[in-house]
mmCIF file of C-alpha atoms in Angstrom:
data_model
loop_
_atom_site.group_PDB
_atom_site.id
_atom_site.type_symbol
_atom_site.label_atom_id
_atom_site.label_comp_id
_atom_site.label_asym_id
_atom_site.label_seq_id
_atom_site.Cartn_x
_atom_site.Cartn_y
_atom_site.Cartn_z
ATOM 1 C CA MET J 121 108.040 -273.508 104.058
ATOM 2 C CA PHE J 122 106.034 -271.042 102.301
ATOM 3 C CA VAL J 123 102.350 -271.554 102.271
ATOM 4 C CA ALA J 124 100.457 -269.658 99.676
ATOM 5 C CA GLN J 125 97.727 -267.709 101.232
ATOM 6 C CA GLU J 126 94.682 -266.981 99.257
ATOM 7 C CA ALA J 127 93.320 -263.450 99.545
ATOM 8 C CA PRO J 128 90.172 -263.499 101.609
ATOM 9 C CA GLN J 129 86.938 -262.769 99.784
ATOM 10 C CA PHE J 130 84.590 -260.368 101.553
ATOM 11 C CA GLU J 131 81.015 -259.630 100.765
ATOM 12 C CA TYR J 132 79.918 -256.033 101.079
ATOM 13 C CA PRO J 133 77.483 -255.507 103.931
ATOM 14 C CA ILE J 134 73.930 -254.822 102.920
ATOM 15 C CA HIS J 135 73.314 -252.307 105.707
ATOM 16 C CA GLY J 136 75.688 -249.894 107.390
ATOM 17 C CA PRO J 137 78.175 -247.288 106.305
ATOM 18 C CA ALA J 138 79.847 -247.933 102.982
ATOM 19 C CA LEU J 139 83.641 -247.997 102.809
ATOM 20 C CA SER J 140 85.569 -246.209 100.121
ATOM 21 C CA ALA J 141 87.858 -248.130 97.782
ATOM 22 C CA ASN J 142 90.910 -246.734 99.610
ATOM 23 C CA GLU J 143 89.579 -247.859 102.964
ATOM 24 C CA ILE J 144 88.880 -251.353 101.659
ATOM 25 C CA GLN J 145 92.370 -251.508 100.185
ATOM 26 C CA GLU J 146 93.912 -250.477 103.529
ATOM 27 C CA LEU J 147 91.906 -253.113 105.392
ATOM 28 C CA LEU J 148 93.039 -255.782 102.954
ATOM 29 C CA CYS J 149 96.659 -254.678 103.377
ATOM 30 C CA LEU J 150 96.338 -254.941 107.148
ATOM 31 C CA LEU J 151 94.826 -258.412 106.923
ATOM 32 C CA GLN J 152 97.521 -259.645 104.579
ATOM 33 C CA SER J 153 100.389 -258.181 106.587
ATOM 34 C CA PRO J 154 102.396 -260.710 108.616
ATOM 35 C CA SER J 155 101.495 -261.174 112.254
ATOM 36 C CA PRO J 156 103.760 -259.585 114.893
ATOM 37 C CA SER J 157 105.276 -262.934 115.761
ATOM 38 C CA GLN J 158 106.349 -263.559 112.172
ATOM 39 C CA ASP J 159 108.102 -260.244 111.550
ATOM 40 C CA SER J 160 108.421 -257.816 114.391
ATOM 41 C CA GLY J 161 110.570 -255.431 112.317
ATOM 42 C CA SER J 162 107.906 -254.794 109.713
ATOM 43 C CA ARG J 163 105.344 -253.777 112.301
ATOM 44 C CA GLY J 164 106.893 -250.326 112.764
ATOM 45 C CA SER J 165 107.269 -249.755 109.039
ATOM 46 C CA ASN J 166 103.589 -250.627 108.448
ATOM 47 C CA ARG J 167 102.620 -248.052 111.033
ATOM 48 C CA ALA J 168 104.832 -245.486 109.328
ATOM 49 C CA VAL J 169 103.354 -246.316 105.918
ATOM 50 C CA TYR J 170 99.855 -246.310 107.353
ATOM 51 C CA SER J 171 100.522 -242.977 109.013
ATOM 52 C CA MET J 172 101.901 -241.536 105.781
ATOM 53 C CA ASP J 173 98.926 -242.895 103.806
ATOM 54 C CA GLU J 174 96.513 -241.617 106.416
ATOM 55 C CA ARG J 175 98.167 -238.194 106.454
ATOM 56 C CA LYS J 176 98.147 -238.064 102.668
ATOM 57 C CA ARG J 177 94.471 -239.046 102.566
ATOM 58 C CA ARG J 178 93.582 -236.467 105.208
ATOM 59 C CA ARG J 179 95.620 -233.793 103.443
ATOM 60 C CA MET J 180 93.901 -234.570 100.149
ATOM 61 C CA ALA J 181 90.485 -234.408 101.834
ATOM 62 C CA SER J 182 91.442 -231.125 103.492
ATOM 63 C CA ASN J 183 92.667 -229.740 100.169
ATOM 64 C CA ARG J 184 89.422 -230.773 98.487
ATOM 65 C CA GLU J 185 87.423 -229.044 101.227
ATOM 66 C CA SER J 186 89.608 -225.941 100.978
ATOM 67 C CA ALA J 187 89.177 -225.876 97.211
ATOM 68 C CA ARG J 188 85.405 -226.290 97.599
ATOM 69 C CA LYS J 189 85.269 -223.414 100.087
ATOM 70 C CA SER J 190 87.482 -221.291 97.858
ATOM 71 C CA ARG J 191 85.203 -221.929 94.872
ATOM 72 C CA TRP J 192 82.177 -221.052 97.005
ATOM 73 C CA ARG J 193 83.825 -217.810 98.198
ATOM 74 C CA LYS J 194 84.801 -216.938 94.630
ATOM 75 C CA LYS J 195 81.254 -217.621 93.420
ATOM 76 C CA ARG J 196 79.789 -215.548 96.257
ATOM 77 C CA HIS J 197 82.228 -212.709 95.541
ATOM 78 C CA LEU J 198 81.285 -212.790 91.856
ATOM 79 C CA GLU J 199 77.579 -212.675 92.791
ATOM 80 C CA ASP J 200 78.246 -209.719 95.106
ATOM 81 C CA LEU J 201 80.157 -207.908 92.361
ATOM 82 C CA THR J 202 77.345 -208.607 89.889
ATOM 83 C CA GLN J 203 74.768 -207.210 92.308
ATOM 84 C CA GLN J 204 76.949 -204.169 92.940
ATOM 85 C CA LEU J 205 77.346 -203.671 89.172
ATOM 86 C CA ASN J 206 73.564 -203.808 88.719
ATOM 87 C CA ARG J 207 73.022 -201.311 91.558
ATOM 88 C CA LEU J 208 75.641 -198.978 90.070
ATOM 89 C CA LYS J 209 74.093 -199.252 86.600
ATOM 90 C CA ILE J 210 70.683 -198.327 88.032
ATOM 91 C CA GLY J 211 72.223 -195.430 89.973
ATOM 92 C CA ASN J 212 74.054 -194.273 86.867
ATOM 93 C CA ARG J 213 70.840 -194.392 84.814
ATOM 94 C CA GLU J 214 68.998 -192.373 87.495
ATOM 95 C CA LEU J 215 71.792 -189.783 87.579
ATOM 96 C CA LYS J 216 71.712 -189.494 83.776
ATOM 97 C CA ASN J 217 67.942 -188.957 83.894
ATOM 98 C CA GLN J 218 68.344 -186.281 86.574
ATOM 99 C CA LEU J 219 71.099 -184.628 84.540
ATOM 100 C CA GLY J 220 68.847 -184.606 81.462
ATOM 101 C CA LEU J 221 66.017 -182.977 83.422
ATOM 102 C CA ILE J 222 68.371 -180.374 84.882
ATOM 103 C CA LEU J 223 69.818 -179.591 81.439
ATOM 104 C CA ASN J 224 66.298 -179.108 80.038
ATOM 105 C CA GLN J 225 65.390 -176.824 82.948
ATOM 106 C CA SER J 226 68.643 -174.946 82.414
ATOM 107 C CA ARG J 227 67.826 -174.394 78.705
ATOM 108 C CA VAL J 228 64.341 -173.130 79.609
ATOM 109 C CA LEU J 229 65.802 -170.760 82.205
ATOM 110 C CA TRP J 230 68.455 -169.498 79.770
ATOM 111 C CA ARG J 231 65.757 -168.739 77.174
ATOM 112 C CA GLU J 232 63.643 -167.017 79.832
ATOM 113 C CA ASN J 233 66.694 -165.043 80.969
ATOM 114 C CA ASP J 234 67.457 -163.963 77.386
ATOM 115 C CA ARG J 235 63.835 -162.865 76.898
ATOM 116 C CA LEU J 236 63.871 -160.913 80.165
ATOM 117 C CA MET J 237 67.208 -159.280 79.278
ATOM 118 C CA SER J 238 65.803 -158.170 75.901
ATOM 119 C CA GLU J 239 62.668 -156.884 77.582
ATOM 120 C CA SER J 240 64.780 -155.039 80.174
ATOM 121 C CA MET J 241 66.866 -153.372 77.459
ATOM 122 C CA ALA J 242 63.715 -152.319 75.603
ATOM 123 C CA LEU J 243 62.189 -150.930 78.799
ATOM 124 C CA LYS J 244 65.402 -149.051 79.628
ATOM 125 C CA ALA J 245 65.410 -147.505 76.153
ATOM 126 C CA ARG J 246 61.745 -146.535 76.524
ATOM 127 C CA LEU J 247 62.420 -145.063 79.971
ATOM 128 C CA SER J 248 65.319 -143.051 78.568
ATOM 129 C CA ASP J 249 63.046 -141.708 75.786
ATOM 130 C CA LEU J 250 60.366 -140.826 78.346
ATOM 131 C CA ARG J 251 62.904 -139.019 80.526
ATOM 132 C CA HIS J 252 64.024 -137.019 77.507
ATOM 133 C CA VAL J 253 60.391 -136.074 76.763
ATOM 134 C CA VAL J 254 59.853 -135.115 80.408
ATOM 135 C CA VAL J 255 62.948 -132.911 80.329
ATOM 136 C CA LEU J 256 61.704 -131.168 77.171
ATOM 137 C CA VAL J 257 58.246 -130.696 78.669
ATOM 138 C CA MET J 258 59.735 -129.355 81.894
ATOM 139 C CA GLU J 259 61.939 -126.913 79.986
ATOM 140 C CA ALA J 260 58.956 -125.741 77.975
ATOM 141 C CA PHE J 261 56.863 -125.371 81.103
ATOM 142 C CA GLU J 262 59.606 -123.402 82.856
ATOM 143 C CA LYS J 263 59.844 -121.016 79.878
ATOM 144 C CA GLU J 264 56.060 -120.649 79.876
ATOM 145 C CA VAL J 265 56.085 -119.778 83.535
ATOM 146 C CA LYS J 266 59.101 -117.506 83.284
ATOM 147 C CA TYR J 267 57.980 -115.503 80.287
ATOM 148 C CA GLY J 268 54.264 -115.882 80.797
ATOM 149 C CA GLY J 269 53.574 -117.023 77.330
ATOM 150 C CA LYS J 270 53.410 -113.452 75.816
ATOM 151 C CA GLU J 271 57.009 -112.669 75.628
ATOM 152 C CA GLU J 272 57.882 -115.957 74.125
ATOM 153 C CA ARG J 273 55.241 -115.450 71.482
ATOM 154 C CA GLU J 274 56.546 -111.993 70.845
ATOM 155 C CA LEU J 275 60.025 -113.379 70.575
ATOM 156 C CA ASP J 276 58.768 -115.918 68.139
ATOM 157 C CA THR J 277 56.927 -113.308 66.034
ATOM 158 C CA SER J 278 59.754 -110.767 66.121
ATOM 159 C CA SER J 279 62.194 -113.273 64.782
ATOM 160 C CA LYS J 280 59.906 -113.873 61.824
#
């Protein structure tokens, strides 16, 4: 004696928490399952199936949440790397500017050094010439003092 049972029709509640399609399907399965008096052996298998479905649903939800968190971490990491890249680019630009200024100062100092070296060599040459003149003057003065001026003149005239 099989009596065909018609699937119950439910209206969705107007107020209250909405059920997902999976939850509605599970509720319908529970309502359509035979009562414990009709088939006591299937009761345990329904629990096992329900537990497996529940675990699968929870695992899927957990995986979705993990994936969402992973995407968020990846996005945050990418933002951090982008900010670090921008900071490094700015630092690099500042270092290049400093290097340019230092190179310009270096060129100015090298030119100044070359000018001073040339001036030093010219002054050394002039000093050497002046020393030579001083030596000649001193020698002449010593002869003047030694010979009194007459003898040297006589020497000069006698040789003529």
